Coordinates of C-alpha atoms in Angstrom, one line a residue:
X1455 CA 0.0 0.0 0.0
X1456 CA 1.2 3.4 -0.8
X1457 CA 0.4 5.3 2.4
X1458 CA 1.7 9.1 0.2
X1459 CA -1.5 8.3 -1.5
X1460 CA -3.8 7.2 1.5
X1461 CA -3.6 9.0 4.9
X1462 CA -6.0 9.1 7.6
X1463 CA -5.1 11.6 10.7
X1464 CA -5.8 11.2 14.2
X1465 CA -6.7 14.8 14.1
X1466 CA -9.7 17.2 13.6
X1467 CA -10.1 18.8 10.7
X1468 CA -9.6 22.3 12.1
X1469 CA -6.1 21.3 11.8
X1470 CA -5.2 20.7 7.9
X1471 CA -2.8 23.2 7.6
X1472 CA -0.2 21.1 9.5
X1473 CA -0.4 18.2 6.8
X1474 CA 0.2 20.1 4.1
X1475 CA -2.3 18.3 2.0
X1476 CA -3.5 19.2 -1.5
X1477 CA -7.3 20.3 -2.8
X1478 CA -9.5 18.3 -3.2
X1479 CA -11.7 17.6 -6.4
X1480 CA -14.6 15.8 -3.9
X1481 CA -14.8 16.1 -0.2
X1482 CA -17.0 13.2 0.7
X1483 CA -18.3 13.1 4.1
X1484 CA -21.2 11.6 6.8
X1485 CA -21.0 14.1 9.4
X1486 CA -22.9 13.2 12.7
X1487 CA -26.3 13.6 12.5
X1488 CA -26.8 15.6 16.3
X1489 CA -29.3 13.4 17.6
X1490 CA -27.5 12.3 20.8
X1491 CA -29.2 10.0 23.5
X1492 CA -31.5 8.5 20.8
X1493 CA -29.1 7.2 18.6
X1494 CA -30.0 3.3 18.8
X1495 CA -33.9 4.6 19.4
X1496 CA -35.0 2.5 16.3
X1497 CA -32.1 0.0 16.2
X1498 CA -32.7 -3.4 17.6
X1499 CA -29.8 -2.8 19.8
X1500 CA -31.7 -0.2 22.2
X1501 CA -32.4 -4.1 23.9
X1502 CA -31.1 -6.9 24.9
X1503 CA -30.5 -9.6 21.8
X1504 CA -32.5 -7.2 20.0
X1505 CA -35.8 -8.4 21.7
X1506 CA -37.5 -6.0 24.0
X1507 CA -38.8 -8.9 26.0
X1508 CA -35.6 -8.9 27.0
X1509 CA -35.1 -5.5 28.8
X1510 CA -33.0 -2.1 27.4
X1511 CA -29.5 -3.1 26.7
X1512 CA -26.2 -0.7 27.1
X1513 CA -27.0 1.1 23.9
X1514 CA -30.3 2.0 25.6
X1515 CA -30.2 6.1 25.8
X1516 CA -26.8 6.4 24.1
X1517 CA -25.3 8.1 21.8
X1518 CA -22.9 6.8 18.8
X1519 CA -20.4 8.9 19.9
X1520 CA -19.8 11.9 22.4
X1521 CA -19.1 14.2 19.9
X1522 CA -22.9 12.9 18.1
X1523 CA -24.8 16.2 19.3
X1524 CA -22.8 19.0 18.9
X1525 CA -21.1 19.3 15.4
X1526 CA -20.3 22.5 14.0
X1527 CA -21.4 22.6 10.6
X1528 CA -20.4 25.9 9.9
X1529 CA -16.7 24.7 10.8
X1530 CA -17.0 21.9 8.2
X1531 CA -18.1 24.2 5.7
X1532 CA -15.3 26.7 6.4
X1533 CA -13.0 23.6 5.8
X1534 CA -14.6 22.3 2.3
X1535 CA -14.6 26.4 1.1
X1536 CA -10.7 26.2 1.9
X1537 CA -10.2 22.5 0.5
X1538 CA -12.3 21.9 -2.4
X1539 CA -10.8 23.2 -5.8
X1540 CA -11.7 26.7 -6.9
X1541 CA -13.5 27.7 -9.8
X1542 CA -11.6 27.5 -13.0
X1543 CA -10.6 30.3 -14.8
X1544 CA -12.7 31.6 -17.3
X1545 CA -11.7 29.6 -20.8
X1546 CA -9.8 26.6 -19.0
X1547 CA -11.5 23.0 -19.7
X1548 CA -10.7 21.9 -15.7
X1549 CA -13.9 21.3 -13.7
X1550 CA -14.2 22.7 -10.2
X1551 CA -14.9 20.5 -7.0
X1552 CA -17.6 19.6 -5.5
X1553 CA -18.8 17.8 -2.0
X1554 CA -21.3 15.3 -1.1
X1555 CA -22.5 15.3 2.5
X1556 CA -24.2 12.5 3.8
X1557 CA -26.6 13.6 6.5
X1558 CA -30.2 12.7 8.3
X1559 CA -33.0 13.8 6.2
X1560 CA -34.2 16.8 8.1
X1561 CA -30.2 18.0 7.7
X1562 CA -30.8 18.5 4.5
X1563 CA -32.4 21.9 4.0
X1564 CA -30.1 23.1 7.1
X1565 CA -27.0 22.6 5.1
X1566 CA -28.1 23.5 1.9
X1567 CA -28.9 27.4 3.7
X1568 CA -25.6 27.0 5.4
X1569 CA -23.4 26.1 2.1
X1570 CA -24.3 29.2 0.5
X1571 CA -23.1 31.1 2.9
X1572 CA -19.4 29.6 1.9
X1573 CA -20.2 30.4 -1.9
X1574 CA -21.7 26.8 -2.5
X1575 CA -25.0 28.0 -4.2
X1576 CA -26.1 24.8 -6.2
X1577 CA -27.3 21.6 -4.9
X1578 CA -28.6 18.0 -6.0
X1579 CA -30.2 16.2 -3.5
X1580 CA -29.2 12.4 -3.5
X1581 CA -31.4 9.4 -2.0
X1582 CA -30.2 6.1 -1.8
X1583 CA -32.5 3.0 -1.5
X1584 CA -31.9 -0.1 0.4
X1585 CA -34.0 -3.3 -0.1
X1586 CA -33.9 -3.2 3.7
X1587 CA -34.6 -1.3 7.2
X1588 CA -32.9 -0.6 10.2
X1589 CA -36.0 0.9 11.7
X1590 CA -37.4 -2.6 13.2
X1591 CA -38.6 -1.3 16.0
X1592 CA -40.7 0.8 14.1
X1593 CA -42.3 -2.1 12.0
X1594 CA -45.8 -2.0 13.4
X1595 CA -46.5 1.2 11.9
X1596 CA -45.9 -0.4 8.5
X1597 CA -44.2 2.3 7.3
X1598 CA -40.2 2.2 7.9
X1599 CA -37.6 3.5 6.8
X1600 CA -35.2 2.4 4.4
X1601 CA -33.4 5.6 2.6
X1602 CA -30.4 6.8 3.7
X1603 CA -29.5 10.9 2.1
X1604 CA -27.0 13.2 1.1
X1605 CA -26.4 16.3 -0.5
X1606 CA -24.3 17.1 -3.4
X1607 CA -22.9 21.2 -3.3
X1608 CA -21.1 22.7 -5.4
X1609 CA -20.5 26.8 -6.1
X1610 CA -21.6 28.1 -9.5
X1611 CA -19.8 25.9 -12.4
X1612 CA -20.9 22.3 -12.7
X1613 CA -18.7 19.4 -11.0
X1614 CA -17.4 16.7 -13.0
X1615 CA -19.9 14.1 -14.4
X1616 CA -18.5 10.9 -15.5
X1617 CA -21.1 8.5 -16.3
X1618 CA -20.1 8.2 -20.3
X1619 CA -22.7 10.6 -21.4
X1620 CA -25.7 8.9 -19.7
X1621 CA -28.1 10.1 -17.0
X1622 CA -28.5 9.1 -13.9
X1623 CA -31.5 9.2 -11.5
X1624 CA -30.9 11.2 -7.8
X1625 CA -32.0 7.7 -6.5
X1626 CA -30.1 5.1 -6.5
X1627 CA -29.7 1.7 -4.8
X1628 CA -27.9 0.9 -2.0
X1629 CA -26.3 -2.1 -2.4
X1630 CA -25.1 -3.3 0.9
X1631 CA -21.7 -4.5 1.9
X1632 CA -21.0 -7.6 3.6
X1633 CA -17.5 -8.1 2.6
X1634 CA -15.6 -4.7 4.2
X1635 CA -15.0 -5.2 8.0
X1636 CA -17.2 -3.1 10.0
X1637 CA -15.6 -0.8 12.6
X1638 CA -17.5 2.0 12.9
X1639 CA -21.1 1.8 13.8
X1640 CA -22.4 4.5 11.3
X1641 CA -20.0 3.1 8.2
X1642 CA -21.4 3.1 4.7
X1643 CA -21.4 0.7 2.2
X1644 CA -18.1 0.9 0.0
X1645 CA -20.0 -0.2 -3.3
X1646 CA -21.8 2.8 -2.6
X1647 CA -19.0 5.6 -1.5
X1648 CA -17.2 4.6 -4.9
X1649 CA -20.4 4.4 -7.3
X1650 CA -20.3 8.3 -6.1
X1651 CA -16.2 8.7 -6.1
X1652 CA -16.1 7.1 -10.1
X1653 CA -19.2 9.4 -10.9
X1654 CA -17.4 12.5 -10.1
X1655 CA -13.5 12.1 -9.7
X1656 CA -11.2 11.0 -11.9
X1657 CA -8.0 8.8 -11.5
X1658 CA -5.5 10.7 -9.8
X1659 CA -8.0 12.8 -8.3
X1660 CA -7.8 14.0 -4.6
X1661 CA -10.6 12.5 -2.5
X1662 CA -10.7 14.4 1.1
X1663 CA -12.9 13.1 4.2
X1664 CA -12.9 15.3 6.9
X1665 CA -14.8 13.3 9.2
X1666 CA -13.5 9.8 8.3
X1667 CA -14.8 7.3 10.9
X1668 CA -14.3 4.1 9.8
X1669 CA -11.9 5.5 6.5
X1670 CA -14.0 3.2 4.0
X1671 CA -14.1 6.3 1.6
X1672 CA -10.3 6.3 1.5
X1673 CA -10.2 2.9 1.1
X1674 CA -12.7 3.2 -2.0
X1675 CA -10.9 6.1 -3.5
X1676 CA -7.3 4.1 -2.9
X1677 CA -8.7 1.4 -4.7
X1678 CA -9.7 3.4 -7.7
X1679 CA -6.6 4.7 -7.7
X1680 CA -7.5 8.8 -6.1
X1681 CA -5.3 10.1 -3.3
X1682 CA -7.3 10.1 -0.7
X1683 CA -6.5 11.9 2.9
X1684 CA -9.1 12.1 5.8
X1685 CA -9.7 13.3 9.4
X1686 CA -10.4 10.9 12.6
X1687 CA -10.5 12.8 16.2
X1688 CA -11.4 9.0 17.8
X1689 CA -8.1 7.3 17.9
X1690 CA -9.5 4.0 17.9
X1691 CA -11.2 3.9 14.4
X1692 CA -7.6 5.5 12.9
X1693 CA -5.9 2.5 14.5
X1694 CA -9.0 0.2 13.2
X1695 CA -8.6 1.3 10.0
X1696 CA -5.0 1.1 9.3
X1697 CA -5.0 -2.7 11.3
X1698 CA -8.3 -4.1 9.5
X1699 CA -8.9 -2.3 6.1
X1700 CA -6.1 -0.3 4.9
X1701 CA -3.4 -3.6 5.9
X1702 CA -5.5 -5.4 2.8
X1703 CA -5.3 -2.6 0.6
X1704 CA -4.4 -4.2 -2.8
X1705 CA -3.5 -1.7 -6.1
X1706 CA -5.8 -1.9 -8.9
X1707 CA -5.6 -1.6 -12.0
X1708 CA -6.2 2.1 -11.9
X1709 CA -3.6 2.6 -9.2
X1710 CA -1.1 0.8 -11.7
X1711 CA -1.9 2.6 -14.4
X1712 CA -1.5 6.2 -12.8
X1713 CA 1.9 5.2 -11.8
X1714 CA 2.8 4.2 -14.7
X1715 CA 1.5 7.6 -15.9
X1716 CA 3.7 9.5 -13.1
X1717 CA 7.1 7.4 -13.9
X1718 CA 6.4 8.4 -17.4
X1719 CA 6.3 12.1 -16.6
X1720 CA 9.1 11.8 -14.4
X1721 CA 11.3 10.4 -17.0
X1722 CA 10.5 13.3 -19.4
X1723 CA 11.0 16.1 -16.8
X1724 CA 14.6 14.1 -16.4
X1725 CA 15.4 13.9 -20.2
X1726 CA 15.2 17.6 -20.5

C-alpha cells in the first residue's frame, strides 16, 4: 500500500494546515447527525438480543459517539470552502470541485442554507435506496424506513460528471456491503462511497474526508486509484482502519496505471 496516496489523521479537521495536504476535487463526508441520546432509538440494539422482552441493553439512551450532538457545521463548511478546488478560470476546460455530505433527512435543508453562505450555491439532492430497514422497531407502523441521504454542493460551475454521457436518477440503490470489516457503527457501504467517487472524480484525483470514521471512503478512492487523505479525532477507528482495512489494501488496476502515468512524466521532466 502506498500510504503518500492514502492517509487518515488522528486529528480534527480544524487542523489541515499542519499536513500540508492538497485540494480536493470531492470532499465526501457523513457528518454526525446531532441526535445524541437516541441514537440506537430505532435499532434493535436499544435491547437486549434485539428483543424487548428482553429488557434495554447498554446502547439504551446512548449516543454513537460523544461528539454525536454538537457538530459545527459551519466549521466543516469553512473547511470544504478552503479544500475543495476553486472555480476555473474563465476559458480553461478543468472542472471545479464539489462535495457530497451524507446527512439525516431533516439536515438537508439546514446545510443547503448553510453552504451558501461559503459560496456553495447549487445543490442536488441524492437518496439512496436499500432493499432493507434498520427501523425494526418501528415495523408495526408499516411504514419504515429504508433511505439513507446526502447532498451534493457545489458553487456556481458544474462538477465533473462521468457516467459516459448517460443520465443518472438522484436515486439510487444501495447495495449493501457484507464483505468490508465493520468498525464504525455508522459506516457506509463501499460499493456505494465509490459508485459516487467514479461518478465524479477521476483517477488521480484527490478525494478528502474530513470526518472519516471508519476510512472506508479512503479505502474506495485508494482502490480506484485517487489520493485520498481524511480526518479521525477517535483514535481507535484510525488504528482500526490502518490494522483491518487499509493492511489489505491491494492496487488496482487504476492505481497501476497512474503510476505508470507518473514514472512516465518523471522520465520526461529528467530527459530535458
Amino acid at each position: 500500500m502506498r500510504r503518500d496516496k492514502l492517509k487518515l489523521y488522528h486529528d480534527h479537521f480544524q487542523n489541515y494546515k499542519r499536513y500540508n495536504i492538497p485540494r480536493a476535487n470531492l470532499v465526501l463526508a457523513d457528518i454526525p447527525y446531532n441526535i445524541g441520546e437516541n441514537a440506537y432509538a430505532s435499532n434493535p440494539q436499544w435491547y437486549k438480543d434485539g428483543d424487548n422482552k428482553n429488557g434495554e441493553s447498554e446502547y439504551a439512551k446512548k449516543q454513537f459517539f460523544d461528539t454525536d450532538s454538537d457538530f459545527r457545521v459551519a466549521e466543516f463548511m469553512h473547511f470544504a470552502h478552503s479544500m475543495l478546488k476553486k472555480e476555473p478560470k474563465p476559458g480553461s476546460k478543468d472542472k471545479p470541485g464539489c462535495m457530497i455530505v451524507f446527512c439525516e433527512f431533516e439536515q438537508q435543508f439546514m446545510l443547503i442554507e448553510k453552504a451558501k453562505e461559503y459560496g456553495f450555491n447549487h445543490y442536488i439532492n441524492l437518496v439512496f435506496r436499500k432493499n432493507y430497514s434498520p427501523q425494526v422497531l418501528k415495523a408495526n407502523m408499516k411504514i419504515v424506513g429504508n433511505c439513507e441521504y446526502a447532498v451534493l454542493l457545489y458553487r456556481d460551475k458544474l462538477p465533473k460528471f462521468r457516467n459516459g454521457g448517460k443520465m443518472i436518477f438522484n436515486c439510487m440503490d444501495y447495495i449493501r456491503d457484507t464483505k468490508t470489516p465493520k468498525i464504525h457503527p455508522t459506516q457506509k457501504s463501499i460499493h456505494v462511497i465509490k459508485r459516487l467517487i467514479e461518478l465524479f472524480t477521476d483517477v488521480g484525483d484527490v478525494v478528502i474526508d474530513p470526518v472519516a470514521g471508519s476510512g472506508v471512503t479512503l479505502l474506495a478512492a485508494e482502490q480506484l486509484g485517487r489520493k485520498s487523505y481524511g480526518f479521525e479525532i477517535k483514535k481507535q477507528y484510525v488504528k482500526d482502519f490502518y490494522e483491518k482495512l487499509a493492511k489489505n489494501t491491494q492496487r488496482t488496476f487504476f492505481q497501476l496505471e497512474l503510476e505508470m502515468k507518473e514514472t512516465e512524466q518523471l522520465a520526461k521532466r529528467n530527459v530535458r
